[in-house]
XYZ file of C-alpha atoms in Angstrom:
315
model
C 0.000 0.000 0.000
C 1.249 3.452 -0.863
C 0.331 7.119 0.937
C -2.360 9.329 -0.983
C -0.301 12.158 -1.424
C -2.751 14.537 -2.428
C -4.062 14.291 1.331
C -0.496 14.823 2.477
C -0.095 17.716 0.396
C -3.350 19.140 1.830
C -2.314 18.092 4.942
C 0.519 20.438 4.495
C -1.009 23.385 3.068
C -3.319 23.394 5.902
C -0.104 23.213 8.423
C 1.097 26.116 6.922
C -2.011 28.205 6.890
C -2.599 27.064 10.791
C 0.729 28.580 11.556
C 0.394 32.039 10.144
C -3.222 32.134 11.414
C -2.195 31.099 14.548
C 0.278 33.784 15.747
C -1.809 36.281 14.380
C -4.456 35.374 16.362
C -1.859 35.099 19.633
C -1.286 38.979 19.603
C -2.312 41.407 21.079
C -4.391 44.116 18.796
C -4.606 47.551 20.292
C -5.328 48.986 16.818
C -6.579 47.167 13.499
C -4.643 47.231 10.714
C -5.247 46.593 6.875
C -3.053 43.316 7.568
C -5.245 42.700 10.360
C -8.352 42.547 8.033
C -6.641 40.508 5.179
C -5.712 38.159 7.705
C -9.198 37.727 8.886
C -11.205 37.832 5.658
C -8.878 35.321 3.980
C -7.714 33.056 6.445
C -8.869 33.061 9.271
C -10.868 29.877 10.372
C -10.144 29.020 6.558
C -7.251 26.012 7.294
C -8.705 24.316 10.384
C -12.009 22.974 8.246
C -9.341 21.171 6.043
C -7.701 19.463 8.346
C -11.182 18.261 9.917
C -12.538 17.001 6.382
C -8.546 14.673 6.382
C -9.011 13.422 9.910
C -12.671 12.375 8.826
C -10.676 10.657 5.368
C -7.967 9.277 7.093
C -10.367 7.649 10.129
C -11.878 5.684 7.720
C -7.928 4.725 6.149
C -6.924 3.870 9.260
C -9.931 1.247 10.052
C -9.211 -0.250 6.575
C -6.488 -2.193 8.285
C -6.951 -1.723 11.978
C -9.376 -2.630 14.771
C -11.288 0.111 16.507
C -10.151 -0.656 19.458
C -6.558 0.196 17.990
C -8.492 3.272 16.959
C -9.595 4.250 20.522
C -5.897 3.858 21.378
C -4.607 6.234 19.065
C -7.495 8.698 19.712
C -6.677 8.240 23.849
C -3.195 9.080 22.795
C -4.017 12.055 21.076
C -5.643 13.210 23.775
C -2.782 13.009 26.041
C -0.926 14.948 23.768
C -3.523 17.818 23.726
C -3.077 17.948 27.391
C 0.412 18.106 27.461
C 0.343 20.699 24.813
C -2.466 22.684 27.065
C -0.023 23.427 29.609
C 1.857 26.051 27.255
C -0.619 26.852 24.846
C -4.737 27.162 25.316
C -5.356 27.188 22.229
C -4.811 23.593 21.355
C -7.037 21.100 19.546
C -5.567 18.133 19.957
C -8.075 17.311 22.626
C -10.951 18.775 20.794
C -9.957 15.989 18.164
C -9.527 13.339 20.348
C -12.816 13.512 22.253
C -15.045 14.340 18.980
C -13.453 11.180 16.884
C -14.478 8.787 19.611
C -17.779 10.236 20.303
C -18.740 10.767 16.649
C -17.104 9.315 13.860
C -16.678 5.788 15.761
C -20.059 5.560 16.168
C -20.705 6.758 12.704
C -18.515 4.200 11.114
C -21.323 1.421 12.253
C -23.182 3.681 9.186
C -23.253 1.469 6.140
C -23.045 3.421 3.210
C -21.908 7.493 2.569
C -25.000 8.979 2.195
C -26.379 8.349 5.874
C -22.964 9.548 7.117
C -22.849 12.757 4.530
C -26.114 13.644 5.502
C -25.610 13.088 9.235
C -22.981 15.253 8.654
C -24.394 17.812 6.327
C -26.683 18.236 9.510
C -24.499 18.393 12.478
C -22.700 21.467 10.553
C -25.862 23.283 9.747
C -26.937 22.847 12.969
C -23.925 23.941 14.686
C -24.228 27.518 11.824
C -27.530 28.301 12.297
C -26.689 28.254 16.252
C -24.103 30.968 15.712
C -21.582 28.382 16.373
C -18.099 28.408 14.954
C -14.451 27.041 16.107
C -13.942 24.139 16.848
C -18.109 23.465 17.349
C -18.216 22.704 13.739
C -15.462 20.329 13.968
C -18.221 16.718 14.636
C -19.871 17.776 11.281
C -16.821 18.476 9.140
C -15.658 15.273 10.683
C -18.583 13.403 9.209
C -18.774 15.137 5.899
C -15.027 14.178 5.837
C -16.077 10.219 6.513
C -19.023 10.483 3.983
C -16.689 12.188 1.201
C -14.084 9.262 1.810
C -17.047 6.774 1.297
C -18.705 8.145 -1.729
C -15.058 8.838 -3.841
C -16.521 11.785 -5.991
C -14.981 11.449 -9.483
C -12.133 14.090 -10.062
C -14.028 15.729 -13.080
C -16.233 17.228 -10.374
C -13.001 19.619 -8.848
C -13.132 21.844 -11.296
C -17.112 23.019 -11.273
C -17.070 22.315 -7.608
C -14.320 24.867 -6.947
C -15.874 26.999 -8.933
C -18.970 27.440 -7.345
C -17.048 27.291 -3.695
C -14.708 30.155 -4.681
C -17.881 32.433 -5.793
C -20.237 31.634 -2.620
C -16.947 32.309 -0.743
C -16.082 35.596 -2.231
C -19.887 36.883 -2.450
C -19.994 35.975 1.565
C -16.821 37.650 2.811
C -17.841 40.569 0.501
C -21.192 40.736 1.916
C -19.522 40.457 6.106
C -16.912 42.742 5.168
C -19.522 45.627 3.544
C -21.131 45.246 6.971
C -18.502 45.438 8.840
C -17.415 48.403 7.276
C -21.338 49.608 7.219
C -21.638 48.794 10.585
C -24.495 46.445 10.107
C -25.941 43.961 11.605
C -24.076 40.995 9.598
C -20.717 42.703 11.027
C -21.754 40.680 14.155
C -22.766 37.210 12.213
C -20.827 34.839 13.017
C -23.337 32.748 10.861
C -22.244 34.506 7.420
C -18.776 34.545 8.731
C -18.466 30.677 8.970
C -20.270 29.725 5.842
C -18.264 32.398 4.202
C -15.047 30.698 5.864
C -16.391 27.050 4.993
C -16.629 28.254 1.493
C -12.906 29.441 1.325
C -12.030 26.799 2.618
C -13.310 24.630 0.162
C -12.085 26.730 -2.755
C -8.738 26.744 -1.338
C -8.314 23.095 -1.155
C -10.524 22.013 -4.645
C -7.821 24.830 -5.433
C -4.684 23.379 -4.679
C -5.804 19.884 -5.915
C -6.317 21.416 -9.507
C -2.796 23.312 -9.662
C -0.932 20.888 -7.334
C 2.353 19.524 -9.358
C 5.151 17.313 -8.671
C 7.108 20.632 -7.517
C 4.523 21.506 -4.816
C 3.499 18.194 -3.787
C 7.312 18.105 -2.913
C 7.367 20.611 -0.625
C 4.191 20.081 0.884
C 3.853 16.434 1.272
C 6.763 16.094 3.775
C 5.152 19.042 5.991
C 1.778 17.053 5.996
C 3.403 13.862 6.062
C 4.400 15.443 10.005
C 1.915 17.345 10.813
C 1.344 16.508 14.518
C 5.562 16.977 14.870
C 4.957 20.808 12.322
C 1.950 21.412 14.524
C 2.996 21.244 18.277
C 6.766 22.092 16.764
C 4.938 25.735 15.514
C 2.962 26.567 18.643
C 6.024 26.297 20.783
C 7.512 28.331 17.934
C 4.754 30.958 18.759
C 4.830 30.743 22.671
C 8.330 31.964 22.729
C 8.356 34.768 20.384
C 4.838 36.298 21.898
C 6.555 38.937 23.288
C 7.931 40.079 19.876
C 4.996 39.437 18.057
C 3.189 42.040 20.513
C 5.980 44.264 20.263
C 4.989 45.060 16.926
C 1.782 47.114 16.308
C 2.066 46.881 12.452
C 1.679 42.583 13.155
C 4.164 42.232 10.224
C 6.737 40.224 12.305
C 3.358 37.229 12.241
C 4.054 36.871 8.378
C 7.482 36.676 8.714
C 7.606 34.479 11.486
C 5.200 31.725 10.280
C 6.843 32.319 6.912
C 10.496 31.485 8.268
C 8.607 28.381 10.622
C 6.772 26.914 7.582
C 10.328 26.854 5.607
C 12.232 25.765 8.319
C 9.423 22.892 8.914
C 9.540 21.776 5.096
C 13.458 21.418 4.920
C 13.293 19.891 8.168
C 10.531 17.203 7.426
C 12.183 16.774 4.013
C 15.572 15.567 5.737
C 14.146 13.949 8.917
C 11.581 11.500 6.174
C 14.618 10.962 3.928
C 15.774 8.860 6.744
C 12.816 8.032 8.943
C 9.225 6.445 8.222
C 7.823 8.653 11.002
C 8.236 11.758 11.825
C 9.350 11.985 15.574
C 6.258 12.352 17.341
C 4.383 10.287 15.108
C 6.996 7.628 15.871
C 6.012 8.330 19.133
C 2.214 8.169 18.481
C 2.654 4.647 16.969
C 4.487 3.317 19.745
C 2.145 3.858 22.133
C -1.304 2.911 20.117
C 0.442 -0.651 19.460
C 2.496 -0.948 22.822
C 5.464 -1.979 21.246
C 8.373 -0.788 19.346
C 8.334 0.262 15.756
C 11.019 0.205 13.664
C 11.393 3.862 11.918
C 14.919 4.318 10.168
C 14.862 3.540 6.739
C 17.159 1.192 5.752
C 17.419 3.044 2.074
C 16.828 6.508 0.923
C 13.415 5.582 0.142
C 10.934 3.195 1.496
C 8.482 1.312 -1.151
C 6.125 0.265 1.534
C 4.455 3.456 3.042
C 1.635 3.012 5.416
C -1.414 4.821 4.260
C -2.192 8.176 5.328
C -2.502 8.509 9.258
C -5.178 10.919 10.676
C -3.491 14.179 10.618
C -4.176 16.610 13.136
C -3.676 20.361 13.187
Protein backbone atom coordinates (compact mmCIF):
# COMPACT_ATOMS: atom_id res chain seq x y z
CA UNK A 1 0.00 0.00 0.00
CA UNK A 2 1.25 3.45 -0.86
CA UNK A 3 0.33 7.12 0.94
CA UNK A 4 -2.36 9.33 -0.98
CA UNK A 5 -0.30 12.16 -1.42
CA UNK A 6 -2.75 14.54 -2.43
CA UNK A 7 -4.06 14.29 1.33
CA UNK A 8 -0.50 14.82 2.48
CA UNK A 9 -0.09 17.72 0.40
CA UNK A 10 -3.35 19.14 1.83
CA UNK A 11 -2.31 18.09 4.94
CA UNK A 12 0.52 20.44 4.49
CA UNK A 13 -1.01 23.38 3.07
CA UNK A 14 -3.32 23.39 5.90
CA UNK A 15 -0.10 23.21 8.42
CA UNK A 16 1.10 26.12 6.92
CA UNK A 17 -2.01 28.21 6.89
CA UNK A 18 -2.60 27.06 10.79
CA UNK A 19 0.73 28.58 11.56
CA UNK A 20 0.39 32.04 10.14
CA UNK A 21 -3.22 32.13 11.41
CA UNK A 22 -2.19 31.10 14.55
CA UNK A 23 0.28 33.78 15.75
CA UNK A 24 -1.81 36.28 14.38
CA UNK A 25 -4.46 35.37 16.36
CA UNK A 26 -1.86 35.10 19.63
CA UNK A 27 -1.29 38.98 19.60
CA UNK A 28 -2.31 41.41 21.08
CA UNK A 29 -4.39 44.12 18.80
CA UNK A 30 -4.61 47.55 20.29
CA UNK A 31 -5.33 48.99 16.82
CA UNK A 32 -6.58 47.17 13.50
CA UNK A 33 -4.64 47.23 10.71
CA UNK A 34 -5.25 46.59 6.88
CA UNK A 35 -3.05 43.32 7.57
CA UNK A 36 -5.24 42.70 10.36
CA UNK A 37 -8.35 42.55 8.03
CA UNK A 38 -6.64 40.51 5.18
CA UNK A 39 -5.71 38.16 7.71
CA UNK A 40 -9.20 37.73 8.89
CA UNK A 41 -11.21 37.83 5.66
CA UNK A 42 -8.88 35.32 3.98
CA UNK A 43 -7.71 33.06 6.45
CA UNK A 44 -8.87 33.06 9.27
CA UNK A 45 -10.87 29.88 10.37
CA UNK A 46 -10.14 29.02 6.56
CA UNK A 47 -7.25 26.01 7.29
CA UNK A 48 -8.70 24.32 10.38
CA UNK A 49 -12.01 22.97 8.25
CA UNK A 50 -9.34 21.17 6.04
CA UNK A 51 -7.70 19.46 8.35
CA UNK A 52 -11.18 18.26 9.92
CA UNK A 53 -12.54 17.00 6.38
CA UNK A 54 -8.55 14.67 6.38
CA UNK A 55 -9.01 13.42 9.91
CA UNK A 56 -12.67 12.38 8.83
CA UNK A 57 -10.68 10.66 5.37
CA UNK A 58 -7.97 9.28 7.09
CA UNK A 59 -10.37 7.65 10.13
CA UNK A 60 -11.88 5.68 7.72
CA UNK A 61 -7.93 4.73 6.15
CA UNK A 62 -6.92 3.87 9.26
CA UNK A 63 -9.93 1.25 10.05
CA UNK A 64 -9.21 -0.25 6.58
CA UNK A 65 -6.49 -2.19 8.29
CA UNK A 66 -6.95 -1.72 11.98
CA UNK A 67 -9.38 -2.63 14.77
CA UNK A 68 -11.29 0.11 16.51
CA UNK A 69 -10.15 -0.66 19.46
CA UNK A 70 -6.56 0.20 17.99
CA UNK A 71 -8.49 3.27 16.96
CA UNK A 72 -9.60 4.25 20.52
CA UNK A 73 -5.90 3.86 21.38
CA UNK A 74 -4.61 6.23 19.07
CA UNK A 75 -7.49 8.70 19.71
CA UNK A 76 -6.68 8.24 23.85
CA UNK A 77 -3.20 9.08 22.79
CA UNK A 78 -4.02 12.05 21.08
CA UNK A 79 -5.64 13.21 23.78
CA UNK A 80 -2.78 13.01 26.04
CA UNK A 81 -0.93 14.95 23.77
CA UNK A 82 -3.52 17.82 23.73
CA UNK A 83 -3.08 17.95 27.39
CA UNK A 84 0.41 18.11 27.46
CA UNK A 85 0.34 20.70 24.81
CA UNK A 86 -2.47 22.68 27.07
CA UNK A 87 -0.02 23.43 29.61
CA UNK A 88 1.86 26.05 27.26
CA UNK A 89 -0.62 26.85 24.85
CA UNK A 90 -4.74 27.16 25.32
CA UNK A 91 -5.36 27.19 22.23
CA UNK A 92 -4.81 23.59 21.35
CA UNK A 93 -7.04 21.10 19.55
CA UNK A 94 -5.57 18.13 19.96
CA UNK A 95 -8.08 17.31 22.63
CA UNK A 96 -10.95 18.78 20.79
CA UNK A 97 -9.96 15.99 18.16
CA UNK A 98 -9.53 13.34 20.35
CA UNK A 99 -12.82 13.51 22.25
CA UNK A 100 -15.05 14.34 18.98
CA UNK A 101 -13.45 11.18 16.88
CA UNK A 102 -14.48 8.79 19.61
CA UNK A 103 -17.78 10.24 20.30
CA UNK A 104 -18.74 10.77 16.65
CA UNK A 105 -17.10 9.32 13.86
CA UNK A 106 -16.68 5.79 15.76
CA UNK A 107 -20.06 5.56 16.17
CA UNK A 108 -20.70 6.76 12.70
CA UNK A 109 -18.52 4.20 11.11
CA UNK A 110 -21.32 1.42 12.25
CA UNK A 111 -23.18 3.68 9.19
CA UNK A 112 -23.25 1.47 6.14
CA UNK A 113 -23.05 3.42 3.21
CA UNK A 114 -21.91 7.49 2.57
CA UNK A 115 -25.00 8.98 2.19
CA UNK A 116 -26.38 8.35 5.87
CA UNK A 117 -22.96 9.55 7.12
CA UNK A 118 -22.85 12.76 4.53
CA UNK A 119 -26.11 13.64 5.50
CA UNK A 120 -25.61 13.09 9.23
CA UNK A 121 -22.98 15.25 8.65
CA UNK A 122 -24.39 17.81 6.33
CA UNK A 123 -26.68 18.24 9.51
CA UNK A 124 -24.50 18.39 12.48
CA UNK A 125 -22.70 21.47 10.55
CA UNK A 126 -25.86 23.28 9.75
CA UNK A 127 -26.94 22.85 12.97
CA UNK A 128 -23.93 23.94 14.69
CA UNK A 129 -24.23 27.52 11.82
CA UNK A 130 -27.53 28.30 12.30
CA UNK A 131 -26.69 28.25 16.25
CA UNK A 132 -24.10 30.97 15.71
CA UNK A 133 -21.58 28.38 16.37
CA UNK A 134 -18.10 28.41 14.95
CA UNK A 135 -14.45 27.04 16.11
CA UNK A 136 -13.94 24.14 16.85
CA UNK A 137 -18.11 23.47 17.35
CA UNK A 138 -18.22 22.70 13.74
CA UNK A 139 -15.46 20.33 13.97
CA UNK A 140 -18.22 16.72 14.64
CA UNK A 141 -19.87 17.78 11.28
CA UNK A 142 -16.82 18.48 9.14
CA UNK A 143 -15.66 15.27 10.68
CA UNK A 144 -18.58 13.40 9.21
CA UNK A 145 -18.77 15.14 5.90
CA UNK A 146 -15.03 14.18 5.84
CA UNK A 147 -16.08 10.22 6.51
CA UNK A 148 -19.02 10.48 3.98
CA UNK A 149 -16.69 12.19 1.20
CA UNK A 150 -14.08 9.26 1.81
CA UNK A 151 -17.05 6.77 1.30
CA UNK A 152 -18.70 8.15 -1.73
CA UNK A 153 -15.06 8.84 -3.84
CA UNK A 154 -16.52 11.78 -5.99
CA UNK A 155 -14.98 11.45 -9.48
CA UNK A 156 -12.13 14.09 -10.06
CA UNK A 157 -14.03 15.73 -13.08
CA UNK A 158 -16.23 17.23 -10.37
CA UNK A 159 -13.00 19.62 -8.85
CA UNK A 160 -13.13 21.84 -11.30
CA UNK A 161 -17.11 23.02 -11.27
CA UNK A 162 -17.07 22.31 -7.61
CA UNK A 163 -14.32 24.87 -6.95
CA UNK A 164 -15.87 27.00 -8.93
CA UNK A 165 -18.97 27.44 -7.35
CA UNK A 166 -17.05 27.29 -3.69
CA UNK A 167 -14.71 30.16 -4.68
CA UNK A 168 -17.88 32.43 -5.79
CA UNK A 169 -20.24 31.63 -2.62
CA UNK A 170 -16.95 32.31 -0.74
CA UNK A 171 -16.08 35.60 -2.23
CA UNK A 172 -19.89 36.88 -2.45
CA UNK A 173 -19.99 35.98 1.57
CA UNK A 174 -16.82 37.65 2.81
CA UNK A 175 -17.84 40.57 0.50
CA UNK A 176 -21.19 40.74 1.92
CA UNK A 177 -19.52 40.46 6.11
CA UNK A 178 -16.91 42.74 5.17
CA UNK A 179 -19.52 45.63 3.54
CA UNK A 180 -21.13 45.25 6.97
CA UNK A 181 -18.50 45.44 8.84
CA UNK A 182 -17.42 48.40 7.28
CA UNK A 183 -21.34 49.61 7.22
CA UNK A 184 -21.64 48.79 10.58
CA UNK A 185 -24.50 46.44 10.11
CA UNK A 186 -25.94 43.96 11.61
CA UNK A 187 -24.08 41.00 9.60
CA UNK A 188 -20.72 42.70 11.03
CA UNK A 189 -21.75 40.68 14.15
CA UNK A 190 -22.77 37.21 12.21
CA UNK A 191 -20.83 34.84 13.02
CA UNK A 192 -23.34 32.75 10.86
CA UNK A 193 -22.24 34.51 7.42
CA UNK A 194 -18.78 34.55 8.73
CA UNK A 195 -18.47 30.68 8.97
CA UNK A 196 -20.27 29.72 5.84
CA UNK A 197 -18.26 32.40 4.20
CA UNK A 198 -15.05 30.70 5.86
CA UNK A 199 -16.39 27.05 4.99
CA UNK A 200 -16.63 28.25 1.49
CA UNK A 201 -12.91 29.44 1.33
CA UNK A 202 -12.03 26.80 2.62
CA UNK A 203 -13.31 24.63 0.16
CA UNK A 204 -12.08 26.73 -2.75
CA UNK A 205 -8.74 26.74 -1.34
CA UNK A 206 -8.31 23.10 -1.16
CA UNK A 207 -10.52 22.01 -4.64
CA UNK A 208 -7.82 24.83 -5.43
CA UNK A 209 -4.68 23.38 -4.68
CA UNK A 210 -5.80 19.88 -5.92
CA UNK A 211 -6.32 21.42 -9.51
CA UNK A 212 -2.80 23.31 -9.66
CA UNK A 213 -0.93 20.89 -7.33
CA UNK A 214 2.35 19.52 -9.36
CA UNK A 215 5.15 17.31 -8.67
CA UNK A 216 7.11 20.63 -7.52
CA UNK A 217 4.52 21.51 -4.82
CA UNK A 218 3.50 18.19 -3.79
CA UNK A 219 7.31 18.10 -2.91
CA UNK A 220 7.37 20.61 -0.62
CA UNK A 221 4.19 20.08 0.88
CA UNK A 222 3.85 16.43 1.27
CA UNK A 223 6.76 16.09 3.78
CA UNK A 224 5.15 19.04 5.99
CA UNK A 225 1.78 17.05 6.00
CA UNK A 226 3.40 13.86 6.06
CA UNK A 227 4.40 15.44 10.01
CA UNK A 228 1.91 17.35 10.81
CA UNK A 229 1.34 16.51 14.52
CA UNK A 230 5.56 16.98 14.87
CA UNK A 231 4.96 20.81 12.32
CA UNK A 232 1.95 21.41 14.52
CA UNK A 233 3.00 21.24 18.28
CA UNK A 234 6.77 22.09 16.76
CA UNK A 235 4.94 25.73 15.51
CA UNK A 236 2.96 26.57 18.64
CA UNK A 237 6.02 26.30 20.78
CA UNK A 238 7.51 28.33 17.93
CA UNK A 239 4.75 30.96 18.76
CA UNK A 240 4.83 30.74 22.67
CA UNK A 241 8.33 31.96 22.73
CA UNK A 242 8.36 34.77 20.38
CA UNK A 243 4.84 36.30 21.90
CA UNK A 244 6.56 38.94 23.29
CA UNK A 245 7.93 40.08 19.88
CA UNK A 246 5.00 39.44 18.06
CA UNK A 247 3.19 42.04 20.51
CA UNK A 248 5.98 44.26 20.26
CA UNK A 249 4.99 45.06 16.93
CA UNK A 250 1.78 47.11 16.31
CA UNK A 251 2.07 46.88 12.45
CA UNK A 252 1.68 42.58 13.15
CA UNK A 253 4.16 42.23 10.22
CA UNK A 254 6.74 40.22 12.31
CA UNK A 255 3.36 37.23 12.24
CA UNK A 256 4.05 36.87 8.38
CA UNK A 257 7.48 36.68 8.71
CA UNK A 258 7.61 34.48 11.49
CA UNK A 259 5.20 31.72 10.28
CA UNK A 260 6.84 32.32 6.91
CA UNK A 261 10.50 31.49 8.27
CA UNK A 262 8.61 28.38 10.62
CA UNK A 263 6.77 26.91 7.58
CA UNK A 264 10.33 26.85 5.61
CA UNK A 265 12.23 25.77 8.32
CA UNK A 266 9.42 22.89 8.91
CA UNK A 267 9.54 21.78 5.10
CA UNK A 268 13.46 21.42 4.92
CA UNK A 269 13.29 19.89 8.17
CA UNK A 270 10.53 17.20 7.43
CA UNK A 271 12.18 16.77 4.01
CA UNK A 272 15.57 15.57 5.74
CA UNK A 273 14.15 13.95 8.92
CA UNK A 274 11.58 11.50 6.17
CA UNK A 275 14.62 10.96 3.93
CA UNK A 276 15.77 8.86 6.74
CA UNK A 277 12.82 8.03 8.94
CA UNK A 278 9.23 6.45 8.22
CA UNK A 279 7.82 8.65 11.00
CA UNK A 280 8.24 11.76 11.83
CA UNK A 281 9.35 11.98 15.57
CA UNK A 282 6.26 12.35 17.34
CA UNK A 283 4.38 10.29 15.11
CA UNK A 284 7.00 7.63 15.87
CA UNK A 285 6.01 8.33 19.13
CA UNK A 286 2.21 8.17 18.48
CA UNK A 287 2.65 4.65 16.97
CA UNK A 288 4.49 3.32 19.74
CA UNK A 289 2.15 3.86 22.13
CA UNK A 290 -1.30 2.91 20.12
CA UNK A 291 0.44 -0.65 19.46
CA UNK A 292 2.50 -0.95 22.82
CA UNK A 293 5.46 -1.98 21.25
CA UNK A 294 8.37 -0.79 19.35
CA UNK A 295 8.33 0.26 15.76
CA UNK A 296 11.02 0.20 13.66
CA UNK A 297 11.39 3.86 11.92
CA UNK A 298 14.92 4.32 10.17
CA UNK A 299 14.86 3.54 6.74
CA UNK A 300 17.16 1.19 5.75
CA UNK A 301 17.42 3.04 2.07
CA UNK A 302 16.83 6.51 0.92
CA UNK A 303 13.42 5.58 0.14
CA UNK A 304 10.93 3.19 1.50
CA UNK A 305 8.48 1.31 -1.15
CA UNK A 306 6.13 0.26 1.53
CA UNK A 307 4.46 3.46 3.04
CA UNK A 308 1.63 3.01 5.42
CA UNK A 309 -1.41 4.82 4.26
CA UNK A 310 -2.19 8.18 5.33
CA UNK A 311 -2.50 8.51 9.26
CA UNK A 312 -5.18 10.92 10.68
CA UNK A 313 -3.49 14.18 10.62
CA UNK A 314 -4.18 16.61 13.14
CA UNK A 315 -3.68 20.36 13.19
Amino acid sequence: MTRIRELDALRGFAVGGIMLVNSWQHTVKKTATGLDWTIEALFQSRFYPIFSLLFGISFMLFLRGNSRWALLSRLFWLFCFGVVQHMFYEGEVLTDYAVYGAVVLLPASFLSGALPVLVLGLAVTTWELLAGGGGAHLIPGLFLLGMGLYRLGPPRWLLLPSFAVAALAGALLTAAWTVGETGSSAIADDWTVYSVAALAGAAAYSLGLLLILRPWSSAVLEPLGRMALTNYVSGTAVIVLAAPLLNADPTRWSVVALAAVTVAVQVLVSRWWLSRFRYGPLEWIWRCLTWFRWVPNRLESGRDHNRPLSDPGVP
